[in-house]
Coordinates of C-alpha atoms in Angstrom, one line a residue:
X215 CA 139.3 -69.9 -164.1
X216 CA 142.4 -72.3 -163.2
X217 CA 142.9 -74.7 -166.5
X218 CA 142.6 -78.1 -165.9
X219 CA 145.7 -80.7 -165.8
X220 CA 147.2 -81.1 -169.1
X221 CA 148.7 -84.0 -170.7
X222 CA 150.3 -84.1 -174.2
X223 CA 149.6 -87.2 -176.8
X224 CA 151.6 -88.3 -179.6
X225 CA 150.6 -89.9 -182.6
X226 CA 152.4 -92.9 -184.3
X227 CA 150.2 -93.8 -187.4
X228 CA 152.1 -96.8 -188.9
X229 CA 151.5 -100.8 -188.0
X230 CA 153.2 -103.6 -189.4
X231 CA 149.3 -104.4 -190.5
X232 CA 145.6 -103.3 -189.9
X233 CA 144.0 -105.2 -187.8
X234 CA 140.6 -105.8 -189.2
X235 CA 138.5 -104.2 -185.8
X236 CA 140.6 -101.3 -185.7
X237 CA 139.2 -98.2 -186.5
X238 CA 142.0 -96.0 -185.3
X239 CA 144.2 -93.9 -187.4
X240 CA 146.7 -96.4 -188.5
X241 CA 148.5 -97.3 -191.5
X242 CA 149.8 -100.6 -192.5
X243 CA 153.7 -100.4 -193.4
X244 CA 154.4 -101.8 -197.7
X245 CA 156.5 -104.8 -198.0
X246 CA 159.6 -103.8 -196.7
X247 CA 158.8 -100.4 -195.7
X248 CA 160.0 -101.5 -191.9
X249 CA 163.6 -100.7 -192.4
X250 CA 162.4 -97.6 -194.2
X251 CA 160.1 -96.2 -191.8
X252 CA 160.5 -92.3 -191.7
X253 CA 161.8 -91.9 -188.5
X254 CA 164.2 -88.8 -188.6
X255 CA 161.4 -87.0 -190.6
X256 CA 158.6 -88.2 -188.3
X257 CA 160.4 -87.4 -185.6
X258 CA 161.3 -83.6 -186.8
X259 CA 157.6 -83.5 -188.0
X260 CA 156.4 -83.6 -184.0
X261 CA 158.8 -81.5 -182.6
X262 CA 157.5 -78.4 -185.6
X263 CA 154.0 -79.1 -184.7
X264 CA 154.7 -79.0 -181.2
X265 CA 156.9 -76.0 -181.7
X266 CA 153.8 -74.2 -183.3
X267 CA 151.3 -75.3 -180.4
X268 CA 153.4 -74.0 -177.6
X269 CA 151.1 -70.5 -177.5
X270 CA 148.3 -72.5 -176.9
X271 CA 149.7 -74.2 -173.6
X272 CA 152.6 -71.5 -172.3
X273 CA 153.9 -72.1 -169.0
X274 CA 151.3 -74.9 -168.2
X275 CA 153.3 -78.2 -166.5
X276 CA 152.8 -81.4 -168.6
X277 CA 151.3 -84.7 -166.2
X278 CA 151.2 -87.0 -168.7
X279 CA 152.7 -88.2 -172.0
X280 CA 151.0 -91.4 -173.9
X281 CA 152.7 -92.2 -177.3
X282 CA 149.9 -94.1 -179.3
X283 CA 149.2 -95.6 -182.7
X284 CA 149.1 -97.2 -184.5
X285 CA 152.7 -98.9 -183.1
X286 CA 154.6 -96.3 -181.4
X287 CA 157.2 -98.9 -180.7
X288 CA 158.4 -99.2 -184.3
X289 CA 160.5 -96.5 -183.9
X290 CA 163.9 -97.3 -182.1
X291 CA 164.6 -96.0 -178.4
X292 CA 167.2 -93.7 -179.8
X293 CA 164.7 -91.9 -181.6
X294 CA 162.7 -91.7 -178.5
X295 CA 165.1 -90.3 -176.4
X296 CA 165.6 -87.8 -179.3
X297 CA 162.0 -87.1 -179.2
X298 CA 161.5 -86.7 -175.3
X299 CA 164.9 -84.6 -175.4
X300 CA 163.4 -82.2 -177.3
X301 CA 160.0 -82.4 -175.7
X302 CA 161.9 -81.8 -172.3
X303 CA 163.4 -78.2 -173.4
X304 CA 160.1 -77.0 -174.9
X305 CA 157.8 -77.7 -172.1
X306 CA 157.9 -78.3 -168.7
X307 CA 157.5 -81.4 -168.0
X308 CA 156.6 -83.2 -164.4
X309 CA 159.5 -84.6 -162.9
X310 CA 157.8 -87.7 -162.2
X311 CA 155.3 -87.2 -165.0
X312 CA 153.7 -90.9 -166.0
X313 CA 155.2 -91.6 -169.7
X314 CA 153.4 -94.6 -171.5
X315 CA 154.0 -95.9 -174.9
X316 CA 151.9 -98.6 -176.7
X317 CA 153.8 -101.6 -177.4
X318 CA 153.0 -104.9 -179.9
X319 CA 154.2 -108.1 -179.2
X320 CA 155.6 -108.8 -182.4
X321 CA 159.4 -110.0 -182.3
X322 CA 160.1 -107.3 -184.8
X323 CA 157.6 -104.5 -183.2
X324 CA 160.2 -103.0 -180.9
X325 CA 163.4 -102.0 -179.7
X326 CA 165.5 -102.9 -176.3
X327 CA 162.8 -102.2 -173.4
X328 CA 165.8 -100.7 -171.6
X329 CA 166.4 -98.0 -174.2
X330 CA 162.8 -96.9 -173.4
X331 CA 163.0 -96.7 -170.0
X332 CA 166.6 -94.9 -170.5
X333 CA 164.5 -92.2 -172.9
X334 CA 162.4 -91.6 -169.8
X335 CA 159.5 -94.2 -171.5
X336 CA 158.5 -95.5 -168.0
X337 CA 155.1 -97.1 -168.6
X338 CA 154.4 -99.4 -171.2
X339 CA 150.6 -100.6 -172.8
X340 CA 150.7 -104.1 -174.4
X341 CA 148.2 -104.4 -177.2
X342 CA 148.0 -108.5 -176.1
X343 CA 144.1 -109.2 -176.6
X344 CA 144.2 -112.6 -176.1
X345 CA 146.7 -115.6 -175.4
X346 CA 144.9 -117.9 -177.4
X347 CA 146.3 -118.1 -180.9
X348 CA 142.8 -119.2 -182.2
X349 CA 141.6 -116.1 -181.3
X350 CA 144.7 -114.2 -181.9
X351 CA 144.2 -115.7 -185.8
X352 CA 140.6 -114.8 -186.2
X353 CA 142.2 -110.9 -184.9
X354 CA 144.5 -110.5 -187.2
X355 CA 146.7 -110.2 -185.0
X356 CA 150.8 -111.2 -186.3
X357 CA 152.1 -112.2 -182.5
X358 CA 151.2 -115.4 -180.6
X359 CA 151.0 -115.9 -177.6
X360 CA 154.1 -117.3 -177.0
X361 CA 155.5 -114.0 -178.8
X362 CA 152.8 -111.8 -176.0
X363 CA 154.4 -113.8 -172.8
X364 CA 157.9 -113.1 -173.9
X365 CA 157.5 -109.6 -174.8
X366 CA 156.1 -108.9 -171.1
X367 CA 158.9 -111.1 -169.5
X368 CA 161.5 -108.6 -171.7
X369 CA 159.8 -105.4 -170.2
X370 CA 160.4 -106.8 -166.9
X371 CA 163.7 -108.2 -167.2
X372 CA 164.4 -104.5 -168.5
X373 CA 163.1 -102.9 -165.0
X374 CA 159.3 -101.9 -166.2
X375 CA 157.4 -102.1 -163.2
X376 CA 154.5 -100.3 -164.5
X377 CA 152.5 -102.0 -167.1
X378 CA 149.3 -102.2 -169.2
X379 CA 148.2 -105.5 -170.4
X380 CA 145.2 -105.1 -173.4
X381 CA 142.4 -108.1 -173.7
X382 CA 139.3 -108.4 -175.5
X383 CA 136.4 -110.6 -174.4
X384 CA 133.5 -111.4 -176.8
X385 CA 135.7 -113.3 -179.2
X386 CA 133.8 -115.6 -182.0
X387 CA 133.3 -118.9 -180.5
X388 CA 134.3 -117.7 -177.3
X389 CA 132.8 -119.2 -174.1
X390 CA 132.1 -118.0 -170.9
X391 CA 134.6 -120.9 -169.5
X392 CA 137.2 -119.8 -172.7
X393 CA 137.0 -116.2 -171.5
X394 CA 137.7 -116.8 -168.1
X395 CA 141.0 -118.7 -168.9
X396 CA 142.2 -116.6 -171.1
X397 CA 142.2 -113.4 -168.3
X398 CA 143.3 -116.2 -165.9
X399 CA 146.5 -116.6 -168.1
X400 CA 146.6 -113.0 -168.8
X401 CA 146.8 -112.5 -165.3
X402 CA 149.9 -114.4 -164.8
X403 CA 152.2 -112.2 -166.3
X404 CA 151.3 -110.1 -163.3
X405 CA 150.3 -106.6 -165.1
X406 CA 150.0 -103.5 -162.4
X407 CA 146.9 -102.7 -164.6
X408 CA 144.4 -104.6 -167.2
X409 CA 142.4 -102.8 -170.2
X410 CA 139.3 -105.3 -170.4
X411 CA 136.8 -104.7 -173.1
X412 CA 134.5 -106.4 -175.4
X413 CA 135.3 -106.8 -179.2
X414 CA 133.1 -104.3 -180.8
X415 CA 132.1 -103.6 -184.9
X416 CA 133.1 -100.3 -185.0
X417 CA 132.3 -98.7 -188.6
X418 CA 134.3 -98.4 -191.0
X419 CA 136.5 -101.4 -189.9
X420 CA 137.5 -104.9 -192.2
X421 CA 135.1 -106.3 -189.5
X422 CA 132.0 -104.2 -190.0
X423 CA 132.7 -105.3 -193.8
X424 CA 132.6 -108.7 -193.2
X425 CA 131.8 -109.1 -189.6
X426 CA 132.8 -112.2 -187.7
X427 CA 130.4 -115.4 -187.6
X428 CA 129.7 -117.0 -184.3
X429 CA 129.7 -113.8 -181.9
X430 CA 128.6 -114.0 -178.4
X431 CA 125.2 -112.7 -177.9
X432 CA 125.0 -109.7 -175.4
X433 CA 123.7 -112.0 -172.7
X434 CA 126.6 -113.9 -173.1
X435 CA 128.9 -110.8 -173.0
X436 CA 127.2 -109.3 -170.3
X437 CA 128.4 -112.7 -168.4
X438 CA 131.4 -112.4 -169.3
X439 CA 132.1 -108.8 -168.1
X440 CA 130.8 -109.4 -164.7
X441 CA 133.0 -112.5 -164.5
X442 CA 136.1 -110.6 -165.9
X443 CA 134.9 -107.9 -162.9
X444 CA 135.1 -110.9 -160.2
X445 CA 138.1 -112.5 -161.3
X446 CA 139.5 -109.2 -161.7
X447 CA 138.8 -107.8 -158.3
X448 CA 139.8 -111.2 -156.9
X449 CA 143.0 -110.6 -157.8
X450 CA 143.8 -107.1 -155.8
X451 CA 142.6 -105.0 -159.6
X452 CA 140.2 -102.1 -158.8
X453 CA 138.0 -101.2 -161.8
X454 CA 138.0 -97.4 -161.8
X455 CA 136.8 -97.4 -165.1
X456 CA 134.0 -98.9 -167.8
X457 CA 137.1 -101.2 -168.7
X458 CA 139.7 -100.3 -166.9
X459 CA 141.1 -102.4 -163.6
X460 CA 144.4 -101.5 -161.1
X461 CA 146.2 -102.6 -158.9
X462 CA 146.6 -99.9 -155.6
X463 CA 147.8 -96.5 -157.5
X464 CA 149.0 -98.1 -160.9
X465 CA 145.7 -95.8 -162.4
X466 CA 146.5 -94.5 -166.3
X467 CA 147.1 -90.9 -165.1
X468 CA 146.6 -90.3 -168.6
X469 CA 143.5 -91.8 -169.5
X470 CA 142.0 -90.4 -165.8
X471 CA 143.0 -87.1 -167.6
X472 CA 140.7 -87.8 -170.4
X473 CA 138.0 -89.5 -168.4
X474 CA 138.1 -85.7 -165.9
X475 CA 137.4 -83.7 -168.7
X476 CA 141.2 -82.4 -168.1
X477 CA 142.8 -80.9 -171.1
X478 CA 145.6 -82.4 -173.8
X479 CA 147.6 -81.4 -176.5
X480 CA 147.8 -83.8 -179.4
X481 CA 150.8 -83.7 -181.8
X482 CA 150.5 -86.1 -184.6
X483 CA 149.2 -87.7 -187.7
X484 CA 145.5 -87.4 -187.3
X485 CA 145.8 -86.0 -183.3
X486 CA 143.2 -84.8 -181.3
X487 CA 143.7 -81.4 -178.8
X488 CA 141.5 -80.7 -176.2
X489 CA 142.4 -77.2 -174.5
X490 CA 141.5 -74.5 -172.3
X491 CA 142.2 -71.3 -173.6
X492 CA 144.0 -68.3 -171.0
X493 CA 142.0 -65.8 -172.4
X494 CA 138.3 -66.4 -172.2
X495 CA 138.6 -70.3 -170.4
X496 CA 136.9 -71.6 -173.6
X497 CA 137.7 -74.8 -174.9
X498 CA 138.9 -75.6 -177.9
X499 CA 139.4 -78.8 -179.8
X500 CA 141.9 -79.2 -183.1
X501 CA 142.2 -82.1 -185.3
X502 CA 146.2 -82.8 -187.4
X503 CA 146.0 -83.9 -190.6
X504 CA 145.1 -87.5 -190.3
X505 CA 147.4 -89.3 -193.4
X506 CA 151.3 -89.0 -192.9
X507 CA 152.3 -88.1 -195.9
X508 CA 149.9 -85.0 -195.4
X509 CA 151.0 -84.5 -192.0
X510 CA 155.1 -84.9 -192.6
X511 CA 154.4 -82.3 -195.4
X512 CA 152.4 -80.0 -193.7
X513 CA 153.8 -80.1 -190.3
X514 CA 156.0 -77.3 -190.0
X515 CA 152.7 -75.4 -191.1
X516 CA 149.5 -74.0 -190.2
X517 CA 147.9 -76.5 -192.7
X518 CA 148.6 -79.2 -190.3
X519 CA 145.3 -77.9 -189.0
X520 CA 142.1 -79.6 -190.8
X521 CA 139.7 -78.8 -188.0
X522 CA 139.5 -76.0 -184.9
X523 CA 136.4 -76.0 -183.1
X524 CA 134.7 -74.2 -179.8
X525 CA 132.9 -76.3 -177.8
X526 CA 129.5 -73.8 -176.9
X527 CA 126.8 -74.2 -174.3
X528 CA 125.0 -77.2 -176.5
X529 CA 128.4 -79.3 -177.5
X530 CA 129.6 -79.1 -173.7
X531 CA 127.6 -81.0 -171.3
X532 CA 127.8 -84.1 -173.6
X533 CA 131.4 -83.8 -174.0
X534 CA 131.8 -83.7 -170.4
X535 CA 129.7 -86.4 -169.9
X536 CA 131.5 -89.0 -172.8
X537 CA 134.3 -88.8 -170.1
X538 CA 133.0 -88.2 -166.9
X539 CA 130.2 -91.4 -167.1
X540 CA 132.8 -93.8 -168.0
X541 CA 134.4 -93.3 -163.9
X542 CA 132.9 -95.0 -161.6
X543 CA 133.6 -92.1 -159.4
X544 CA 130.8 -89.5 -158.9
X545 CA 131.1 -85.9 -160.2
X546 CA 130.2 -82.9 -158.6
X547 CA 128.7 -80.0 -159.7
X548 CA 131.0 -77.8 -158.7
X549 CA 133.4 -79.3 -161.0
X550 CA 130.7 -79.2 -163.9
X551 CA 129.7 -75.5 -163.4
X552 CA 134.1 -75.3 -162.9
X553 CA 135.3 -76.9 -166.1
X554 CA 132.2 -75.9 -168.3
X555 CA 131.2 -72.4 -166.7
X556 CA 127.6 -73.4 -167.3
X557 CA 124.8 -74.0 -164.8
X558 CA 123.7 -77.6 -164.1
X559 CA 120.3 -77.1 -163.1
X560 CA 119.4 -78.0 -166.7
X561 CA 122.1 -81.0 -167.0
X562 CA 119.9 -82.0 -163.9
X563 CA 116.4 -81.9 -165.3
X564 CA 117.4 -83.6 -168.2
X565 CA 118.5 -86.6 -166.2
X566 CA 115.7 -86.6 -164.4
X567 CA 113.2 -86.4 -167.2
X568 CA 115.0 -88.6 -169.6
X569 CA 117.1 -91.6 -167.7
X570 CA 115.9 -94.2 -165.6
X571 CA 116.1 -93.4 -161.6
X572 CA 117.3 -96.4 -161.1
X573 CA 120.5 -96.2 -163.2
X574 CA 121.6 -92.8 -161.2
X575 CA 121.5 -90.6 -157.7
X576 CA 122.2 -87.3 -157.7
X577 CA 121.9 -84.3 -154.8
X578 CA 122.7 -81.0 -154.8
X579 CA 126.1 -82.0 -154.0
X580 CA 126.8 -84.4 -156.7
X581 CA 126.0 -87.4 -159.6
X582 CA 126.8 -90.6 -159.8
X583 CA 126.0 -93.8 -161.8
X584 CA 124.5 -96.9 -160.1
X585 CA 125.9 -100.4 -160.6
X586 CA 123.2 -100.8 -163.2
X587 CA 123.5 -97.0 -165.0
X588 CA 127.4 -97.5 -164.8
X589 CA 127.1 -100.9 -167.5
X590 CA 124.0 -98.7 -169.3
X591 CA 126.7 -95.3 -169.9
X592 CA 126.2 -95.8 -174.0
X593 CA 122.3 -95.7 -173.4
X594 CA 122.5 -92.6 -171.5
X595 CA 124.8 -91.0 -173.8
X596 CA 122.3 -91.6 -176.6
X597 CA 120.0 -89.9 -174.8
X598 CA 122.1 -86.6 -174.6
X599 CA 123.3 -86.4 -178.5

């Protein structure tokens, strides 16, 4: 069997602060620790862990690269372009392969856009959420949006002409008029591609603690995604994705990896690997050691390893389908039977026993959601755990 595409992600655990809905792995930085951020080590720490995955992934062409956090752009652009110098001789990377890095507003979250782009950084994702600083307040987040605008105008000004712009709907308080000028404003930074999602209590977050007063019901959010969804499309943004909108080929090559069931190697405090293995075409998924101190120690290790895992003949239809049903593109079953090796006669007669006809159609050829199953993908999922 031919692997699928394969993309490589990079971990950057540390934030100037948590944000209280965050549930990612991230660590806020101690008082002062900013101009002490371990960026040689860290640095060294992803090239040995790399170093020590290459056997996995030999000879396979890297797509994509996504540097994520956490705030990858704490560290400076030099040590970027030490990082992608390295990651150059060790695998063979795309000539034109999409490279994105998350980015924070904050005037002391990153470097000299231009230094990115020079270290071959030439995609950035703005983590902007809102450009109200109500809202931006009852976030947690430390930018305004005074801080947002100019960040963008600097990416520009530096010759980004590939950008991700970040905003949450479902904000306390929030009306449907309030959330419709906020992506209005967000709009007019002119983004090549908008990451549109509802706030959500995930567990284990400041917010699922103490969570919010004053949130939106779901009719009310529901409202305000199918506005967000005509204003978008309005303005020339195709939504290829549960929350994701572009302009004419400005897709997140790297996300549309994930979303494919393609395959990815993940270097990093608490990264995630997804790949295919030569041998036997099984897949296999790893898990780093999630805390940094754990991970900068171990990295040069086989320790750096806290979970390996083969996805078998139970655990692999649902994965595919916790990527696959967030597309608004059908799936055949050709690819299914391709990138899982198993037979979807019984993937078919447990849609057609379990989820509502009216939020699918499928042939012999292929499956795809309906407007009405494409908003319902968490539902279905539930019913495939």
């Amino acid at each position: 069997m031919i692997p699928p595409k394969l993309s490589l992600y990079i971990h950057f655990p540390w934030c100037v602060k948590k944000c209280p809905y965050c549930d990612f792995n991230s660590h806020a930085m101690k008082h002062g620790q900013q101009n002490n951020l371990p960026e040689g080590d860290y640095i060294q720490a992803l090239i040995q862990d790399l170093q020590q995955d290459l056997p996995q992934v030999w000879g396979r062409p890297v797509n994509t690269i996504f540097m994520g956090g956490g705030t990858p752009s704490l560290f400076s652009a030099k040590a970027m372009q030490q990082l992608m110098q390295q990651i150059r001789a060790l695998l063979p990377l795309r000539p034109d392969a999409e490279v994105t890095m998350e980015a924070n507003p904050g005037s002391q979250e990153f470097d000299a856009f231009d230094g990115y782009l020079a270290a071959g950084i030439n995609r950035l994702s703005f983590g902007i959420q809102s450009l109200d600083d109500k809202q931006l307040l009852s976030l947690g987040r430390i930018h305004n949006s005074s801080q947002a605008k100019e960040a963008v105008k600097a990416a520009v000004a530096a010759g980004y002409e590939n950008f991700n712009l970040d905003m949450m709907f479902g904000l306390p308080l929030q009306t449907l008029k309030a959330a419709e000028d906020d992506l209005l404003r967000l709009l007019e930074l002119e983004p090549t591609h908008v990451s549109y999602y509802q706030l959500t209590i995930e567990p284990n977050t400041l917010f699922a603690h103490k969570t919010p007063a004053h949130l939106p019901d779901m009719e009310l959010q529901y409202e305000m995604f199918l506005q967000g969804q005509e204003i978008l499309s309005a303005h020339g943004f195709e939504q290829y994705e549960v929350s994701a909108y572009a302009k004419d080929k400005q897709r997140s090559e790297h996300n549309l990896n994930y979303w494919q069931f393609g395959d990815y190697l993940g270097i990093g405090a608490g990264a995630h690997s997804k790949i295919t293995m030569g041998h036997d075409s099984s897949i296999q998924r790893q898990i780093k050691q999630k805390h940094p101190q754990s991970y900068l120690k171990h990295a040069a290790s086989d320790k750096r390893i806290v979970d390996t895992r083969i996805l078998d003949e139970k655990t692999l239809p649902f994965e595919f389908l916790l990527n696959s049903l967030r597309l608004k593109q059908a799936f055949t079953w050709d690819k299914y039977r391709r990138v899982t090796g198993l037979d979807p006669q019984a993937l078919k007669d447990c849609f057609l026993r379990e989820v509502p006809a009216e939020w699918y159609q499928l042939d012999d050829a292929k499956f795809e959601l309906t407007p009405a199953g494409f908003l319902m993908s968490d539902e279905i999922l539930q019913k495939f755990i």
